[in-house]
Amino acid sequence: MPNRKVVTIEEFIVKQQGGFPNATGELSGLLRDIGLAAKIVNREVNKAGLVDILGITGTSNSSGEEVKKLDIFANDQFISALRTSGECCGLASEESDDFVVLESENAQNAKYVVCIDPLDGSSNIDVNVSIGTIFSIYKRLSDPSGDCTLDDFLQPGRDIVAAGYIIYGSSTMLVYSTGQDVNGFTLDPSIGEFCLSHPAIKVPKKGLYYSINESYQHRFPKAVNDFVAYCKCEDEKTNRPYSARYIGSMVADFHRNLIKGGIFMYPSMRDYPNGKLRLLFECNPMAFIVEHAGGVASNGQKRVLDIMPTELHQRCPIFIGSTDLVRKAEHFIFKNSLSLVHEEV
Ligand code: FBP
């Protein structure tokens, strides 16, 4: 088999930049620095069982969830990488209550802000199951002569400039898009480089898998349970039943469905009327990726990327993945809302 030319992410970013005559290299620099921080986090994740980085810190984040040591380590790594890069003026993290203004000389006038979930899938950290990092980059709206503001972060997902995730799994991959194709790079530990392994990823229109935490079925809306029942029905024509897969790390569940086709769902439920996952840190970046891979992301009624954020840590129900499956889930939700209207009349 002919040896495929190894293309590192740095080479790819520079080549991609060539396609934008007005590019200043700031976005390329930012992506490069996120890649570097990911390598450092990957090193700690890989040896997590050997060093005292497993377990909890004993503190909780603004969403009242337990904070794991590796969460903090990853958060610190990305903040320091972006602070030194000087390519971004502010950062909002799922692990921090408020956004962080990056003070360094260059950073202050930089034109980008970053939203990050430094370690997604925290319930899987201690049990050696795939976890991830999710990021998104926006152009600042505020005047570059001053500090960035909250409004720089509360932009709709459709205004994302670039987004991606790192999955720390059987191999470590960085998958991102700058609004064109979605490309995947696998970390080659022998050379310490992310190398292009999955060019121009396209999510299959039809899905094989459905991913939802079914243990909450008693708290899900009827329409969601009807759709899950539809996924389980025997019907050769539509390739059903689909296979159930749920890892409990959004990055890992999303990545499988992106490559093989499927739907990941974290719907609203009785105690989480807006679902569990955060719009800025989890839903928007994954919606940006799936749309540029030919899929869709919905909150059940509307396109996730068109939702106007009002708070940094707001939650959003999500149905994301293969077009046919997400549209089908929306159909069940719409049908159910109609029957609810009829019941009331
Ligand atoms: P964290 O960012 O705190 O890890 O929470 C997000 C998450 O772990 C997702 O990755 C995953 O899809 C979901 O929560 C699992 O939630 P549940 O355990 O309720 O199914």
Short mmCIF file of C-alpha atoms and ligand atoms in Angstrom, two decimals:
data_model
loop_
_atom_site.label_atom_id
_atom_site.label_comp_id
_atom_site.label_asym_id
_atom_site.label_seq_id
_atom_site.Cartn_x
_atom_site.Cartn_y
_atom_site.Cartn_z
CA MET A 1 0.00 0.00 0.00
CA PRO A 2 1.52 3.35 -1.07
CA ASN A 3 2.65 5.41 1.91
CA ARG A 4 0.24 8.32 2.22
CA LYS A 5 2.12 11.63 2.63
CA VAL A 6 1.93 12.58 6.31
CA VAL A 7 0.27 15.97 6.64
CA THR A 8 0.60 17.48 10.10
CA ILE A 9 -2.07 19.81 11.48
CA GLU A 10 0.36 22.72 11.37
CA GLU A 11 1.03 22.17 7.65
CA PHE A 12 -2.70 21.74 7.00
CA ILE A 13 -3.61 24.95 8.89
CA VAL A 14 -1.01 26.98 6.96
CA LYS A 15 -2.17 25.47 3.65
CA GLN A 16 -5.81 26.21 4.54
CA GLN A 17 -4.87 29.79 5.46
CA GLY A 18 -3.46 30.18 1.95
CA GLY A 19 -7.10 29.95 0.76
CA PHE A 20 -7.92 33.24 2.55
CA PRO A 21 -5.95 36.13 0.99
CA ASN A 22 -6.84 38.47 3.91
CA ALA A 23 -5.92 35.96 6.59
CA THR A 24 -3.58 37.39 9.25
CA GLY A 25 -2.54 34.06 10.74
CA GLU A 26 -4.20 34.79 14.11
CA LEU A 27 -6.79 32.02 13.70
CA SER A 28 -4.08 29.62 12.53
CA GLY A 29 -2.05 30.54 15.61
CA LEU A 30 -5.04 29.93 17.88
CA LEU A 31 -5.75 26.50 16.38
CA ARG A 32 -2.08 25.59 16.65
CA ASP A 33 -2.03 26.59 20.36
CA ILE A 34 -5.19 24.63 21.13
CA GLY A 35 -3.49 21.62 19.47
CA LEU A 36 -0.42 22.11 21.67
CA ALA A 37 -2.50 22.32 24.90
CA ALA A 38 -4.35 19.19 23.78
CA LYS A 39 -1.06 17.27 23.58
CA ILE A 40 -0.20 18.28 27.15
CA VAL A 41 -3.65 17.27 28.44
CA ASN A 42 -3.40 14.03 26.46
CA ARG A 43 -0.12 13.19 28.20
CA GLU A 44 -1.80 13.57 31.63
CA VAL A 45 -4.93 11.67 30.55
CA ASN A 46 -2.80 8.77 29.30
CA LYS A 47 -0.96 8.39 32.59
CA ALA A 48 -3.92 9.36 34.75
CA GLY A 49 -3.92 6.01 36.59
CA LEU A 50 -0.26 6.43 37.57
CA VAL A 51 -0.22 9.94 38.97
CA ASP A 52 -2.37 11.62 41.58
CA ILE A 53 -4.68 13.28 39.05
CA LEU A 54 -7.67 11.03 39.35
CA GLY A 55 -10.56 11.70 41.72
CA ILE A 56 -12.20 14.86 42.88
CA THR A 57 -10.96 18.18 44.15
CA GLY A 58 -13.78 18.35 46.69
CA THR A 59 -15.07 21.58 45.10
CA SER A 60 -18.02 22.06 42.70
CA ASN A 61 -18.40 24.20 39.54
CA SER A 62 -21.03 26.90 38.87
CA SER A 63 -23.45 24.15 37.82
CA GLY A 64 -23.02 22.52 41.22
CA GLU A 65 -21.21 19.51 39.74
CA GLU A 66 -18.24 17.85 41.43
CA VAL A 67 -14.94 19.12 39.92
CA LYS A 68 -12.37 16.45 39.08
CA LYS A 69 -8.64 17.11 39.34
CA LEU A 70 -8.17 16.42 35.64
CA ASP A 71 -10.92 18.98 34.87
CA ILE A 72 -8.86 21.64 36.66
CA PHE A 73 -5.61 20.53 35.07
CA ALA A 74 -7.12 20.67 31.59
CA ASN A 75 -8.77 24.03 32.31
CA ASP A 76 -5.45 25.51 33.47
CA GLN A 77 -3.60 24.10 30.45
CA PHE A 78 -5.97 25.65 27.92
CA ILE A 79 -6.14 29.00 29.75
CA SER A 80 -2.33 29.29 29.88
CA ALA A 81 -1.91 28.15 26.25
CA LEU A 82 -4.41 30.78 25.07
CA ARG A 83 -3.00 33.45 27.36
CA THR A 84 0.52 32.99 25.93
CA SER A 85 -0.70 32.65 22.37
CA GLY A 86 -1.78 36.29 22.36
CA GLU A 87 -4.30 35.41 19.64
CA CYS A 88 -7.40 35.59 21.85
CA CYS A 89 -8.57 38.34 24.19
CA GLY A 90 -10.88 36.27 26.39
CA LEU A 91 -11.98 32.78 27.32
CA ALA A 92 -15.16 31.32 28.73
CA SER A 93 -14.86 27.85 30.26
CA GLU A 94 -17.47 25.36 31.45
CA GLU A 95 -15.31 25.05 34.57
CA SER A 96 -15.27 28.79 35.37
CA ASP A 97 -18.27 30.78 36.61
CA ASP A 98 -17.36 33.89 34.62
CA PHE A 99 -15.36 34.57 31.46
CA VAL A 100 -11.65 35.36 31.78
CA VAL A 101 -10.12 38.50 30.21
CA LEU A 102 -6.64 37.61 28.93
CA GLU A 103 -4.54 40.60 29.92
CA SER A 104 -1.22 40.09 28.11
CA GLU A 105 -0.24 42.95 25.76
CA ASN A 106 -1.00 41.15 22.48
CA ALA A 107 -4.02 39.31 23.85
CA GLN A 108 -5.86 42.46 24.82
CA ASN A 109 -6.14 43.67 21.23
CA ALA A 110 -6.66 40.20 19.78
CA LYS A 111 -9.82 39.74 17.68
CA TYR A 112 -10.98 36.32 18.91
CA VAL A 113 -12.65 34.88 22.01
CA VAL A 114 -12.77 31.16 22.86
CA CYS A 115 -15.42 29.02 24.57
CA ILE A 116 -14.16 25.71 25.98
CA ASP A 117 -15.30 22.59 27.81
CA PRO A 118 -11.80 21.57 28.93
CA LEU A 119 -12.80 18.02 29.87
CA ASP A 120 -16.08 16.57 28.70
CA GLY A 121 -17.34 13.26 30.05
CA SER A 122 -16.00 13.82 33.54
CA SER A 123 -17.98 10.84 34.88
CA ASN A 124 -15.70 8.62 32.79
CA ILE A 125 -12.33 10.07 33.80
CA ASP A 126 -11.59 7.56 36.59
CA VAL A 127 -12.71 4.52 34.64
CA ASN A 128 -10.48 4.86 31.57
CA VAL A 129 -13.36 5.53 29.15
CA SER A 130 -12.97 8.08 26.31
CA ILE A 131 -13.27 11.73 27.34
CA GLY A 132 -12.76 14.93 25.39
CA THR A 133 -12.25 18.67 25.06
CA ILE A 134 -14.68 20.85 23.09
CA PHE A 135 -13.84 24.36 21.78
CA SER A 136 -15.31 27.13 19.66
CA ILE A 137 -13.88 30.43 18.43
CA TYR A 138 -15.80 33.65 17.76
CA LYS A 139 -14.74 37.06 16.44
CA ARG A 140 -15.08 39.62 19.24
CA LEU A 141 -17.83 42.26 18.91
CA SER A 142 -16.32 44.66 21.44
CA ASP A 143 -13.82 47.41 20.66
CA PRO A 144 -10.31 45.86 20.47
CA SER A 145 -8.81 48.80 22.37
CA GLY A 146 -10.59 47.60 25.54
CA ASP A 147 -11.22 44.37 27.42
CA CYS A 148 -13.59 41.78 25.93
CA THR A 149 -17.13 41.77 27.31
CA LEU A 150 -19.90 39.23 28.04
CA ASP A 151 -21.54 40.07 24.69
CA ASP A 152 -18.47 38.72 22.90
CA PHE A 153 -19.44 35.28 24.23
CA LEU A 154 -23.24 35.47 23.97
CA GLN A 155 -23.23 35.16 20.17
CA PRO A 156 -25.42 32.66 18.27
CA GLY A 157 -23.59 29.52 17.15
CA ARG A 158 -24.07 30.44 13.49
CA ASP A 159 -21.39 33.15 14.06
CA ILE A 160 -18.77 30.62 15.13
CA VAL A 161 -15.51 31.12 13.14
CA ALA A 162 -14.04 27.71 13.99
CA ALA A 163 -14.94 24.84 16.32
CA GLY A 164 -13.71 21.39 17.17
CA TYR A 165 -13.05 18.74 19.74
CA ILE A 166 -10.27 16.48 20.95
CA ILE A 167 -11.18 12.91 21.84
CA TYR A 168 -8.81 11.15 24.27
CA GLY A 169 -9.70 7.57 23.37
CA SER A 170 -8.01 4.45 21.98
CA SER A 171 -6.16 7.02 19.93
CA THR A 172 -6.24 10.78 20.41
CA MET A 173 -7.87 12.77 17.65
CA LEU A 174 -8.47 16.46 16.98
CA VAL A 175 -11.44 17.15 14.73
CA TYR A 176 -12.23 20.71 13.62
CA SER A 177 -13.77 22.97 10.99
CA THR A 178 -13.26 26.61 10.06
CA GLY A 179 -16.58 26.68 8.24
CA GLN A 180 -15.64 24.52 5.27
CA ASP A 181 -14.86 20.84 5.57
CA VAL A 182 -14.55 18.92 8.83
CA ASN A 183 -11.11 17.29 9.11
CA GLY A 184 -9.76 14.78 11.63
CA PHE A 185 -6.16 14.49 12.80
CA THR A 186 -4.80 11.55 14.80
CA LEU A 187 -1.96 12.09 17.28
CA ASP A 188 1.03 9.98 16.29
CA PRO A 189 2.78 9.51 19.65
CA SER A 190 6.01 8.44 17.90
CA ILE A 191 6.45 11.93 16.43
CA GLY A 192 4.14 13.85 18.79
CA GLU A 193 2.22 15.31 15.85
CA PHE A 194 -1.47 15.44 14.94
CA CYS A 195 -1.53 13.98 11.40
CA LEU A 196 -4.38 14.21 8.90
CA SER A 197 -6.22 10.86 9.08
CA HIS A 198 -9.86 11.73 8.32
CA PRO A 199 -10.08 14.36 5.54
CA ALA A 200 -13.46 15.97 4.74
CA ILE A 201 -15.60 13.90 7.13
CA LYS A 202 -19.23 13.48 6.00
CA VAL A 203 -21.83 12.15 8.48
CA PRO A 204 -23.97 9.43 6.83
CA LYS A 205 -27.50 10.71 6.13
CA LYS A 206 -28.99 7.50 7.50
CA GLY A 207 -27.96 6.33 10.98
CA LEU A 208 -27.08 3.04 12.61
CA TYR A 209 -27.02 4.13 16.24
CA TYR A 210 -29.14 6.01 18.75
CA SER A 211 -27.47 7.40 21.89
CA ILE A 212 -29.53 8.49 24.89
CA ASN A 213 -29.42 7.74 28.61
CA GLU A 214 -32.56 5.58 28.70
CA SER A 215 -32.44 5.26 32.48
CA TYR A 216 -34.15 8.68 32.49
CA GLN A 217 -37.07 7.55 30.32
CA HIS A 218 -39.57 8.27 33.10
CA ARG A 219 -38.44 11.89 33.01
CA PHE A 220 -38.39 12.32 29.22
CA PRO A 221 -41.26 13.92 27.26
CA LYS A 222 -43.62 11.33 25.65
CA ALA A 223 -42.42 12.32 22.15
CA VAL A 224 -38.84 11.35 23.01
CA ASN A 225 -39.88 7.95 24.34
CA ASP A 226 -42.03 7.45 21.22
CA PHE A 227 -39.01 8.22 19.03
CA VAL A 228 -36.78 5.84 21.02
CA ALA A 229 -39.47 3.15 20.61
CA TYR A 230 -39.44 3.89 16.86
CA CYS A 231 -35.64 3.33 16.81
CA LYS A 232 -36.13 -0.08 18.44
CA CYS A 233 -38.88 -1.32 16.09
CA GLU A 234 -38.16 -4.20 13.69
CA ASP A 235 -38.33 -2.87 10.12
CA GLU A 236 -35.87 -4.07 7.50
CA LYS A 237 -36.82 -1.34 4.98
CA THR A 238 -35.49 1.36 7.33
CA ASN A 239 -32.64 -0.66 8.80
CA ARG A 240 -34.32 -0.81 12.20
CA PRO A 241 -33.83 -1.57 14.99
CA TYR A 242 -30.92 0.86 15.29
CA SER A 243 -28.24 -0.16 17.81
CA ALA A 244 -28.20 1.49 21.21
CA ARG A 245 -24.84 3.01 22.16
CA TYR A 246 -24.30 5.38 25.12
CA ILE A 247 -20.80 6.04 26.50
CA GLY A 248 -21.76 8.97 28.70
CA SER A 249 -19.13 11.24 27.13
CA MET A 250 -20.79 13.50 24.55
CA VAL A 251 -17.53 13.80 22.56
CA ALA A 252 -17.21 10.00 22.25
CA ASP A 253 -20.89 9.38 21.45
CA PHE A 254 -20.90 12.28 18.96
CA HIS A 255 -17.66 11.11 17.27
CA ARG A 256 -18.97 7.57 16.70
CA ASN A 257 -22.17 8.89 15.17
CA LEU A 258 -20.26 11.42 13.03
CA ILE A 259 -18.19 8.63 11.47
CA LYS A 260 -20.78 5.80 11.33
CA GLY A 261 -24.11 7.67 11.31
CA GLY A 262 -26.52 7.98 14.21
CA ILE A 263 -28.25 10.37 16.59
CA PHE A 264 -27.12 11.62 20.01
CA MET A 265 -29.85 12.99 22.24
CA TYR A 266 -29.89 14.78 25.58
CA PRO A 267 -33.46 16.05 25.70
CA SER A 268 -35.24 18.22 28.21
CA MET A 269 -36.57 16.28 31.15
CA ARG A 270 -38.58 16.88 34.29
CA ASP A 271 -35.67 18.14 36.45
CA TYR A 272 -33.67 19.58 33.55
CA PRO A 273 -36.32 21.52 31.53
CA ASN A 274 -33.55 22.71 29.20
CA GLY A 275 -31.62 19.44 29.19
CA LYS A 276 -28.21 19.06 30.86
CA LEU A 277 -25.71 20.08 28.20
CA ARG A 278 -24.48 23.66 27.85
CA LEU A 279 -25.33 25.66 24.75
CA LEU A 280 -21.99 27.57 24.50
CA PHE A 281 -19.59 24.83 25.61
CA GLU A 282 -21.11 21.62 24.20
CA CYS A 283 -24.13 22.10 21.91
CA ASN A 284 -23.01 25.00 19.65
CA PRO A 285 -19.52 23.70 18.77
CA MET A 286 -20.84 20.18 18.02
CA ALA A 287 -23.73 21.66 16.00
CA PHE A 288 -21.21 23.67 13.95
CA ILE A 289 -19.17 20.53 13.28
CA VAL A 290 -22.12 18.31 12.37
CA GLU A 291 -23.60 20.89 10.00
CA HIS A 292 -20.29 21.22 8.12
CA ALA A 293 -20.22 17.44 7.88
CA GLY A 294 -23.69 17.41 6.29
CA GLY A 295 -25.75 16.59 9.42
CA VAL A 296 -28.12 18.60 11.60
CA ALA A 297 -28.48 19.72 15.23
CA SER A 298 -31.82 20.70 16.76
CA ASN A 299 -33.23 21.44 20.20
CA GLY A 300 -36.29 19.50 19.07
CA GLN A 301 -37.98 22.49 17.52
CA LYS A 302 -35.27 24.72 16.04
CA ARG A 303 -31.70 24.81 14.71
CA VAL A 304 -29.33 24.94 17.69
CA LEU A 305 -27.02 27.41 15.87
CA ASP A 306 -29.88 29.95 15.63
CA ILE A 307 -30.53 30.03 19.39
CA MET A 308 -29.62 33.43 20.85
CA PRO A 309 -27.65 32.82 24.11
CA THR A 310 -28.63 34.89 27.16
CA GLU A 311 -26.33 33.34 29.80
CA LEU A 312 -22.83 31.81 29.76
CA HIS A 313 -23.87 28.51 31.36
CA GLN A 314 -27.33 28.11 29.85
CA ARG A 315 -28.41 24.58 28.96
CA CYS A 316 -30.05 23.40 25.74
CA PRO A 317 -31.85 20.16 24.76
CA ILE A 318 -30.03 18.54 21.82
CA PHE A 319 -30.79 16.08 19.02
CA ILE A 320 -27.70 15.88 16.80
CA GLY A 321 -26.28 13.69 14.03
CA SER A 322 -27.59 12.09 10.81
CA THR A 323 -30.18 14.24 9.04
CA ASP A 324 -32.83 11.54 8.65
CA LEU A 325 -32.77 10.59 12.32
CA VAL A 326 -32.83 14.12 13.72
CA ARG A 327 -35.64 15.12 11.36
CA LYS A 328 -37.55 12.01 12.49
CA ALA A 329 -37.11 12.94 16.15
CA GLU A 330 -38.33 16.50 15.38
CA HIS A 331 -41.34 14.98 13.61
CA PHE A 332 -42.28 12.99 16.72
CA ILE A 333 -41.92 16.13 18.88
CA PHE A 334 -44.02 18.21 16.47
CA LYS A 335 -46.70 15.49 16.18
CA ASN A 336 -46.86 15.22 19.97
CA SER A 337 -47.16 19.00 20.40
CA LEU A 338 -50.12 18.93 17.95
CA SER A 339 -51.86 16.16 19.95
CA LEU A 340 -51.25 18.17 23.14
CA VAL A 341 -52.94 21.20 21.50
CA HIS A 342 -55.91 19.02 20.45
CA GLU A 343 -56.19 17.60 24.00
CA GLU A 344 -56.37 21.18 25.39
CA VAL A 345 -58.97 22.37 22.84
P1 FBP B 1 -19.47 17.16 31.90
O1 FBP B 1 -19.08 18.24 30.96
O2 FBP B 1 -19.61 17.60 33.31
O3 FBP B 1 -18.67 15.96 31.72
O4 FBP B 1 -21.01 16.74 31.54
C1 FBP B 1 -21.36 16.45 30.29
C2 FBP B 1 -21.57 14.95 30.08
O5 FBP B 1 -20.63 14.18 30.77
C3 FBP B 1 -21.58 14.61 28.61
O6 FBP B 1 -20.32 14.37 28.10
C4 FBP B 1 -22.42 13.35 28.58
O7 FBP B 1 -23.04 13.16 27.33
C5 FBP B 1 -23.43 13.61 29.68
O8 FBP B 1 -22.86 14.60 30.55
C6 FBP B 1 -23.74 12.38 30.45
O9 FBP B 1 -24.76 12.70 31.34
P2 FBP B 1 -25.62 11.55 32.06
O10 FBP B 1 -24.67 10.88 32.98
O11 FBP B 1 -26.71 12.32 32.75
O12 FBP B 1 -26.15 10.65 31.00
#
